[in-house]
Coordinates of C-alpha atoms in Angstrom, one line a residue:
M129 CA -8.0 18.5 11.2
D130 CA -11.4 20.3 10.9
W131 CA -14.0 19.2 8.4
A132 CA -13.2 21.9 5.8
G133 CA -9.5 21.0 6.0
A134 CA -10.2 17.2 5.8
S135 CA -12.5 17.8 2.8
A136 CA -9.8 19.9 1.0
A137 CA -7.1 17.3 1.7
A138 CA -9.3 14.5 0.4
L139 CA -10.2 16.5 -2.8
L140 CA -6.5 17.2 -3.3
V141 CA -5.5 13.5 -2.9
F142 CA -8.3 12.5 -5.2
A143 CA -7.3 14.9 -8.0
A144 CA -3.6 14.0 -7.6
T145 CA -4.4 10.3 -7.8
V146 CA -6.5 10.6 -10.9
V147 CA -3.9 12.7 -12.7
G148 CA -1.1 10.3 -11.6
V149 CA -3.0 7.3 -12.8
L150 CA -3.6 8.9 -16.3
W151 CA -0.2 10.5 -16.8
R152 CA 2.1 8.2 -14.8
P153 CA 4.8 10.8 -13.8
L154 CA 8.4 9.5 -14.1
G155 CA 7.0 6.2 -15.5
V156 CA 5.6 5.1 -12.1
H157 CA 3.0 2.3 -12.5
E158 CA -0.6 3.4 -12.0
A159 CA -0.9 0.7 -9.3
W160 CA 1.6 2.5 -7.0
V161 CA 0.0 5.8 -7.7
A162 CA -3.4 4.4 -6.5
V163 CA -1.7 2.8 -3.4
A164 CA 0.0 6.1 -2.6
G165 CA -3.4 7.9 -2.9
A166 CA -5.0 5.3 -0.6
V167 CA -2.3 5.8 2.1
A168 CA -2.6 9.6 1.8
M169 CA -6.4 9.3 2.3
A170 CA -5.9 7.2 5.4
V171 CA -3.2 9.5 6.8
A172 CA -5.4 12.5 6.2
G173 CA -8.2 10.8 8.2
S174 CA -10.6 10.7 5.3
V175 CA -10.7 6.9 5.5
D176 CA -9.9 5.0 8.7
W177 CA -7.8 1.8 8.6
L178 CA -10.8 -0.4 9.6
R179 CA -12.6 0.9 6.5
V180 CA -9.5 0.0 4.4
A181 CA -9.6 -3.5 5.8
S182 CA -13.3 -3.6 5.0
I183 CA -12.7 -2.5 1.4
V184 CA -10.1 -5.3 0.9
H185 CA -12.6 -7.8 2.3
E186 CA -15.4 -6.5 0.0
T187 CA -13.3 -6.6 -3.1
A188 CA -11.6 -9.9 -2.4
P189 CA -13.8 -12.1 -4.6
V190 CA -13.2 -9.7 -7.6
L191 CA -9.5 -9.6 -6.9
V192 CA -9.2 -13.4 -6.6
F193 CA -11.2 -13.8 -9.9
L194 CA -8.8 -11.4 -11.6
A195 CA -5.8 -13.3 -10.4
G196 CA -7.1 -16.6 -11.8
V197 CA -7.9 -15.0 -15.2
L198 CA -4.5 -13.2 -15.4
V199 CA -2.7 -16.5 -15.0
L200 CA -5.0 -18.3 -17.4
A201 CA -4.6 -15.6 -20.1
S202 CA -0.9 -15.3 -19.6
V203 CA -0.3 -19.1 -20.0
A204 CA -2.7 -19.2 -23.0
D205 CA -0.7 -16.3 -24.7
R206 CA 2.6 -18.1 -23.9
A207 CA 1.2 -21.3 -25.5
G208 CA 0.3 -19.4 -28.7
V209 CA -3.5 -19.7 -28.4
F210 CA -4.1 -16.1 -29.4
A211 CA -1.5 -16.1 -32.2
W212 CA -3.0 -19.3 -33.5
A213 CA -6.5 -17.8 -33.5
A214 CA -5.3 -14.6 -35.2
N215 CA -3.4 -16.5 -37.9
W216 CA -6.4 -18.6 -38.7
T217 CA -8.7 -15.6 -38.7
A218 CA -6.4 -13.7 -41.1
R219 CA -6.1 -16.8 -43.3
M220 CA -9.9 -17.2 -43.5
A221 CA -10.2 -13.6 -44.5
G222 CA -7.8 -14.2 -47.4
S223 CA -5.9 -11.3 -48.9
S224 CA -8.8 -8.9 -48.7
V225 CA -8.1 -6.0 -46.3
R226 CA -11.8 -5.3 -45.8
R227 CA -12.5 -8.9 -44.9
L228 CA -9.5 -8.9 -42.6
F229 CA -11.0 -5.8 -40.9
V230 CA -14.3 -7.6 -40.3
A231 CA -12.5 -10.8 -39.1
L232 CA -10.3 -9.0 -36.7
Y233 CA -13.2 -7.2 -35.2
V234 CA -14.9 -10.5 -34.6
L235 CA -11.8 -12.0 -33.1
G236 CA -11.3 -9.0 -30.8
A237 CA -15.0 -9.2 -29.7
V238 CA -14.6 -12.9 -28.8
T239 CA -11.4 -12.3 -26.9
T240 CA -12.9 -9.3 -25.0
V241 CA -16.1 -11.1 -24.1
F242 CA -14.4 -14.1 -22.5
F243 CA -11.0 -12.8 -21.4
S244 CA -11.7 -9.0 -20.8
L245 CA -10.8 -5.9 -22.7
D246 CA -7.3 -5.7 -21.2
T247 CA -6.4 -9.1 -22.7
T248 CA -7.5 -7.8 -26.1
A249 CA -5.5 -4.7 -25.6
V250 CA -2.3 -6.7 -24.9
V251 CA -2.9 -9.4 -27.5
L252 CA -4.5 -7.7 -30.5
A253 CA -2.1 -4.8 -31.1
P254 CA 1.0 -6.8 -31.6
L255 CA -0.8 -9.3 -33.7
V256 CA -2.2 -6.6 -36.0
V257 CA 1.3 -5.1 -36.4
R258 CA 2.7 -8.5 -37.3
L259 CA -0.1 -9.3 -39.8
L260 CA 0.3 -6.0 -41.6
R261 CA 4.1 -5.7 -41.4
R262 CA 4.8 -7.3 -44.8
S263 CA 1.8 -5.6 -46.5
R264 CA 1.4 -2.1 -47.8
V265 CA -1.8 -1.6 -45.8
D266 CA -2.7 1.6 -43.9
P267 CA -2.6 0.6 -40.2
L268 CA -4.7 3.5 -38.9
P269 CA -8.1 1.7 -39.3
F270 CA -6.8 -1.3 -37.4
V271 CA -5.5 0.9 -34.5
Y272 CA -9.0 2.3 -34.1
L273 CA -10.5 -1.2 -34.5
S274 CA -8.2 -2.6 -31.7
V275 CA -9.2 0.2 -29.3
H276 CA -12.9 0.3 -30.1
V277 CA -13.6 -3.4 -30.1
A278 CA -12.0 -3.8 -26.7
N279 CA -14.2 -1.1 -25.1
V280 CA -17.5 -1.6 -26.9
T281 CA -17.8 -5.4 -26.8
S282 CA -16.9 -5.5 -23.1
L283 CA -20.6 -4.9 -22.3
L284 CA -21.8 -8.5 -22.7
L285 CA -20.6 -10.5 -19.6
P286 CA -19.4 -9.7 -16.1
V287 CA -16.0 -11.2 -16.9
S288 CA -15.5 -8.9 -19.9
N289 CA -14.4 -5.9 -18.0
L290 CA -13.3 -4.9 -14.5
T291 CA -16.0 -2.3 -14.5
N292 CA -18.6 -5.0 -15.0
L293 CA -17.2 -7.1 -12.2
L294 CA -17.2 -4.1 -9.8
V295 CA -20.8 -3.3 -10.7
Q296 CA -22.0 -6.9 -10.6
A297 CA -20.4 -7.4 -7.2
R298 CA -21.8 -4.1 -5.8
F299 CA -25.4 -4.7 -6.9
R300 CA -25.3 -8.6 -6.7
L301 CA -26.5 -9.0 -10.3
P302 CA -26.9 -12.6 -11.4
F303 CA -24.5 -13.7 -14.1
W304 CA -27.1 -14.8 -16.7
E305 CA -29.4 -11.9 -15.9
F306 CA -26.5 -9.6 -16.7
A307 CA -25.9 -11.5 -20.0
R308 CA -29.6 -11.3 -21.0
V309 CA -29.9 -7.6 -20.2
M310 CA -26.7 -6.7 -21.9
A311 CA -27.0 -9.0 -24.9
L312 CA -29.0 -6.5 -27.1
P313 CA -27.1 -3.4 -25.9
A314 CA -23.8 -5.1 -26.7
L315 CA -25.0 -6.3 -30.1
L316 CA -26.4 -3.0 -31.2
A317 CA -23.4 -1.0 -29.8
G318 CA -20.9 -3.4 -31.6
A319 CA -22.9 -3.1 -34.9
A320 CA -23.0 0.7 -34.6
D321 CA -19.4 1.0 -33.7
F322 CA -18.2 -1.3 -36.5
G323 CA -20.5 0.3 -39.0
M324 CA -19.2 3.8 -38.2
L325 CA -15.6 2.7 -38.3
Y326 CA -16.1 0.9 -41.6
V327 CA -17.8 3.9 -43.2
L328 CA -15.1 6.3 -41.9
F329 CA -12.2 4.2 -43.0
R330 CA -13.6 2.5 -46.1
G331 CA -11.3 4.4 -48.4
R332 CA -8.2 3.3 -46.4
L333 CA -9.1 -0.4 -46.5
E334 CA -7.3 -0.9 -49.7
G335 CA -4.5 -3.2 -50.9
A336 CA -3.9 -6.8 -50.1
V337 CA -2.5 -8.7 -47.1
D338 CA 0.4 -11.0 -47.6
T339 CA -1.0 -14.4 -46.5
Q340 CA 1.8 -16.6 -47.8
D341 CA 3.1 -17.9 -44.5
L342 CA -0.1 -17.6 -42.4
Q343 CA -1.3 -21.2 -43.2
L344 CA 2.1 -22.6 -42.3
Q345 CA 2.2 -20.6 -39.0
A346 CA -1.3 -21.7 -38.0
R347 CA -0.6 -25.4 -38.7
A348 CA 2.7 -25.3 -36.9
L349 CA 1.1 -23.8 -33.8
G350 CA -1.8 -26.2 -34.0
R351 CA 0.6 -29.2 -33.7
S352 CA 1.9 -28.0 -30.3
P353 CA 0.6 -30.2 -27.5
F354 CA 1.1 -27.3 -25.1
L355 CA -1.3 -25.2 -27.2
R356 CA -3.9 -27.9 -27.4
W357 CA -3.9 -28.6 -23.7
S358 CA -3.9 -24.9 -22.9
L359 CA -6.8 -24.3 -25.3
G360 CA -8.7 -27.1 -23.6
I361 CA -8.3 -25.5 -20.2
V362 CA -9.4 -22.2 -21.6
V363 CA -12.6 -23.7 -23.1
A364 CA -13.3 -25.6 -19.9
T365 CA -12.9 -22.5 -17.8
I366 CA -15.2 -20.5 -20.0
A367 CA -17.8 -23.3 -19.8
G368 CA -17.3 -23.3 -16.0
F369 CA -18.2 -19.6 -15.9
G370 CA -21.5 -20.3 -17.6
V371 CA -22.4 -23.2 -15.3
A372 CA -21.5 -21.3 -12.2
G373 CA -23.6 -18.4 -13.4
W374 CA -26.5 -20.7 -14.1
L375 CA -26.3 -22.2 -10.6
G376 CA -25.9 -18.8 -9.0
A377 CA -22.4 -19.8 -7.7
P378 CA -19.5 -17.3 -7.4
L379 CA -17.1 -17.2 -10.4
W380 CA -13.8 -16.9 -8.5
P381 CA -13.4 -20.6 -7.8
V382 CA -13.7 -21.4 -11.5
A383 CA -11.2 -18.7 -12.4
V384 CA -8.8 -20.0 -9.7
A385 CA -9.2 -23.6 -10.9
G386 CA -8.5 -22.5 -14.5
G387 CA -5.5 -20.4 -13.6
A388 CA -4.1 -23.2 -11.4
A389 CA -4.6 -25.9 -14.1
S390 CA -2.8 -23.6 -16.7
A391 CA 0.1 -22.9 -14.3
L392 CA 0.6 -26.6 -13.5
L393 CA 0.4 -27.5 -17.2
A394 CA 3.1 -24.9 -18.1
L395 CA 5.4 -25.9 -15.2
A396 CA 4.9 -29.7 -15.8
R397 CA 5.8 -29.4 -19.4
R398 CA 8.7 -27.0 -18.5
E399 CA 7.4 -24.4 -20.9
V400 CA 8.0 -21.7 -18.2
L401 CA 10.0 -21.3 -15.1
P402 CA 8.4 -20.2 -11.8
G403 CA 9.6 -16.7 -12.3
F404 CA 7.3 -16.3 -15.3
F405 CA 4.4 -16.0 -12.9
V406 CA 6.1 -13.1 -11.2
R407 CA 7.5 -11.2 -14.1
S408 CA 5.0 -11.8 -16.9
I409 CA 1.7 -11.2 -15.2
S410 CA 0.2 -7.8 -14.5
W411 CA -0.3 -8.3 -10.8
G412 CA -0.4 -4.5 -10.4
V413 CA -4.1 -4.5 -11.2
I414 CA -4.9 -5.9 -7.7
P415 CA -3.3 -3.1 -5.6
F416 CA -4.6 -0.7 -8.3
V417 CA -8.2 -1.7 -7.7
V418 CA -7.9 -1.6 -3.9
G419 CA -6.1 1.7 -3.9
L420 CA -8.7 3.4 -6.1
F421 CA -11.5 2.0 -4.0
V422 CA -10.0 3.6 -0.9
V423 CA -9.4 6.9 -2.7
M424 CA -12.9 7.1 -4.0
D425 CA -14.4 6.1 -0.7
G426 CA -12.5 8.9 1.0
F427 CA -13.5 11.4 -1.7
R428 CA -17.2 10.5 -1.5
A429 CA -17.2 10.9 2.3
T430 CA -16.3 14.6 2.0
E431 CA -18.6 17.5 1.5
A432 CA -17.1 18.3 -1.9
G433 CA -17.4 14.7 -2.9
R434 CA -21.0 14.4 -1.9
A435 CA -21.9 17.7 -3.6
L436 CA -20.2 16.8 -6.8
T437 CA -21.6 13.3 -6.8
A438 CA -25.1 14.6 -6.2
A439 CA -24.7 17.3 -8.9
A440 CA -23.6 14.7 -11.4
F441 CA -26.1 12.0 -10.8
L442 CA -29.2 13.8 -9.4
P443 CA -30.0 17.4 -10.5
G444 CA -31.0 19.5 -7.5
A445 CA -29.7 17.0 -4.9
A446 CA -26.6 19.1 -4.3
A447 CA -28.6 22.0 -3.2
S448 CA -30.6 20.1 -0.7
A449 CA -27.8 17.8 0.6
R450 CA -26.1 19.3 3.6
P451 CA -23.7 17.9 6.3
A452 CA -25.3 17.2 9.6
A453 CA -24.1 18.9 12.8
G454 CA -20.4 18.3 13.4
G455 CA -19.6 17.9 9.7
A456 CA -20.8 14.3 9.3
W457 CA -23.3 13.5 6.7
S458 CA -26.5 12.3 8.2
Q459 CA -27.9 8.9 7.5
E460 CA -31.3 10.5 6.7
A461 CA -29.8 12.8 4.1
G462 CA -27.9 9.9 2.5
M463 CA -31.1 7.7 2.5
G464 CA -33.0 10.6 0.9
M465 CA -30.6 11.0 -1.9
A466 CA -30.4 7.2 -2.4
G467 CA -34.1 7.0 -2.6
G468 CA -34.2 9.9 -5.1
L469 CA -31.6 8.2 -7.2
S470 CA -33.4 4.9 -7.1
S471 CA -36.7 6.5 -8.1
A472 CA -35.2 8.7 -10.8
A473 CA -33.3 5.9 -12.4
G474 CA -36.5 4.1 -13.2
D475 CA -37.5 6.2 -16.2
A476 CA -36.0 6.3 -19.6
V477 CA -34.8 9.9 -19.4
S478 CA -32.9 9.3 -16.2
L479 CA -31.3 6.1 -17.6
G480 CA -30.2 8.0 -20.6
R481 CA -28.8 10.8 -18.5
L482 CA -27.0 8.4 -16.3
A483 CA -25.3 6.8 -19.3
A484 CA -24.4 10.2 -20.7
V485 CA -23.0 11.5 -17.4
T486 CA -20.8 8.5 -16.9
A487 CA -19.7 8.5 -20.5
V488 CA -18.5 12.1 -20.3
G489 CA -17.1 11.5 -16.8
S490 CA -15.1 8.6 -18.0
N491 CA -13.2 10.9 -20.3
L492 CA -12.4 13.3 -17.5
I493 CA -11.3 11.0 -14.7
N494 CA -11.0 7.6 -16.5
N495 CA -13.7 4.9 -16.5
I496 CA -12.6 3.0 -13.4
P497 CA -12.8 5.9 -11.0
M498 CA -16.0 6.9 -12.7
T499 CA -17.4 3.4 -12.1
L500 CA -16.5 3.6 -8.4
L501 CA -18.1 7.1 -8.1
G502 CA -21.2 5.9 -9.9
T503 CA -21.7 2.8 -7.7
G504 CA -21.4 4.9 -4.6
A505 CA -24.0 7.3 -5.9
L506 CA -26.5 4.6 -6.9
A507 CA -27.6 3.2 -3.6
V508 CA -29.4 -0.2 -3.3
P509 CA -33.0 0.4 -2.1
P510 CA -34.3 -1.8 0.8
G511 CA -35.3 -5.2 -0.5
G512 CA -33.1 -4.8 -3.6
Y513 CA -33.8 -3.4 -7.1
G514 CA -36.9 -4.2 -9.1
P515 CA -37.8 -3.4 -12.6
P516 CA -37.2 -0.8 -14.0
D517 CA -34.8 0.5 -11.3
R518 CA -32.7 -2.5 -11.8
L519 CA -31.6 -1.1 -15.1
A520 CA -29.7 1.7 -13.4
P521 CA -26.4 -0.2 -12.9
Y522 CA -26.6 -1.4 -16.5
A523 CA -27.0 2.2 -17.7
L524 CA -24.0 3.1 -15.6
L525 CA -22.0 0.4 -17.5
L526 CA -23.1 1.7 -20.9
G527 CA -21.4 5.0 -20.1
V528 CA -18.2 3.7 -18.6
N529 CA -17.7 1.1 -21.3
V530 CA -18.7 3.0 -24.4
G531 CA -17.7 6.5 -23.2
P532 CA -13.9 5.8 -23.5
L533 CA -14.2 5.9 -27.3
L534 CA -14.1 9.7 -27.0
T535 CA -10.6 10.4 -25.6
V536 CA -7.2 8.7 -25.3
V537 CA -7.5 8.6 -21.5
G538 CA -11.0 7.2 -21.2
S539 CA -9.9 3.7 -20.2
L540 CA -6.7 2.0 -19.2
A541 CA -7.2 -0.4 -22.1
T542 CA -7.3 2.6 -24.5
V543 CA -4.1 4.0 -23.0
L544 CA -2.4 0.6 -23.1
T545 CA -3.4 -0.2 -26.7
L546 CA -2.3 3.1 -28.1
A547 CA 1.0 2.8 -26.2
L548 CA 1.6 -0.6 -27.7
F549 CA 1.0 0.8 -31.2
Q550 CA 3.2 3.8 -30.5
Q551 CA 6.1 1.5 -29.4
R552 CA 5.8 0.0 -32.9
G553 CA 5.9 3.3 -34.7
I554 CA 2.2 3.9 -35.2
N555 CA 1.0 7.0 -33.5
V556 CA -2.5 8.4 -33.0
G557 CA -2.7 11.9 -31.5
G558 CA -5.2 13.0 -28.9
W559 CA -6.9 15.5 -31.1
E560 CA -7.2 13.0 -34.0
Y561 CA -8.6 10.4 -31.7
L562 CA -11.1 13.0 -30.3
K563 CA -12.4 13.9 -33.8
T564 CA -13.1 10.3 -34.6
G565 CA -14.6 9.7 -31.2
L566 CA -17.0 12.6 -31.6
L567 CA -18.4 10.9 -34.7
V568 CA -18.5 7.4 -33.4
M569 CA -19.2 7.5 -29.6
P570 CA -22.6 9.3 -29.5
P571 CA -24.3 6.9 -32.0
T572 CA -22.7 3.9 -30.4
L573 CA -23.9 4.9 -27.0
A574 CA -27.3 5.7 -28.3
A575 CA -27.6 2.3 -29.9
A576 CA -26.6 0.6 -26.6
Y577 CA -29.1 2.8 -24.7
L578 CA -31.9 1.8 -27.1
G579 CA -30.9 -1.8 -26.6
L580 CA -31.1 -1.4 -22.8
L581 CA -34.6 0.1 -23.0
A582 CA -35.6 -2.9 -25.1
S583 CA -34.1 -5.2 -22.5
T584 CA -36.9 -4.3 -20.1
W585 CA -38.8 -7.2 -21.8
W586 CA -36.2 -9.6 -20.3
L587 CA -36.8 -8.2 -16.8

């Protein structure tokens, strides 16, 4: 197959994979769509099988970490940790709908920071429906709360979002440096997002919540030894992440230890059968990540992929970037574009543009493909990043984490949360979501961006 044909095939596979992941034709899980795209890329010759093996090796620490956290969160959910926390949160808020709105945002933020936004998506939506079921309260503000808190507050730690893990691994960002740099952007973005939602929905936060049985539920759950032991393992694992980050050690052994301890606890107490760890855990995220990595790698290797990446991330680069003789992209051209990106990312305007481009792109092709595209475009300069260039990966994360507030397909957590509410009879249309997103996303992204610029003091 000639270069033009290979490029066209890779572009077609990339487009089909992104569409398939977002729309899941015939109900096919997005993981198998991504795997099919990866196989098609390899068959088309856009990615050789050695490169596929290399991608699996490169992503192994992230995937093992995810496996450990998936087991930990699933057992904690089975033990009632999240239900217990939600009941106590609602009970402390009393019957006030407005106080409940504030309390659930805080609960969602804590869950997202330490367990990832996907856990918040799976856990918070059913809990919100259960809390409001017996009350005459408009559920719409709480739908937006569930989606927004999962995306916005995922900025803080590497463990808060798969996009964070991918960027941290790609640029070798130390755990506590990540937390220091992202602390102010996460705080300002969360405050802006919550403030905008509260103002927009203040008139809908009326009525009272029926709290009659919340205290009894919380106390009943709190007496469970399984819950107490599971909660202890969760707290120990979170503390282990902090210690590992402080020592500069990898996080995956801590996640594996926490997941293994939770699994042994559940099996020893006969709370679950072995089949639970096959049927009740979303293992599809692992082939999904590998498949998307392969698809994006094949897309970036083509002329179209290079041109589109350059046009998106570096104005004028697309015109100067040309394939070398024989159709292959020259190392010199790649290094020149990488150097330009590294230099351009240093000033405030370029950081803002990078955040804006990735925010818009996340709503076109979803934030995980956008993250992979962005990490490929931002090359690591020789000797590593230094201030202020080191802020470029963080600017990328602002866009892919906050950007999905705009459309219903911006992130898989958004798709999953809205689907869970829809299953329970609460629907939010794409146009309605977009209108709210146009009001909330830009000021939230701007707040996060200003926080990032202020973070130069930490560097």
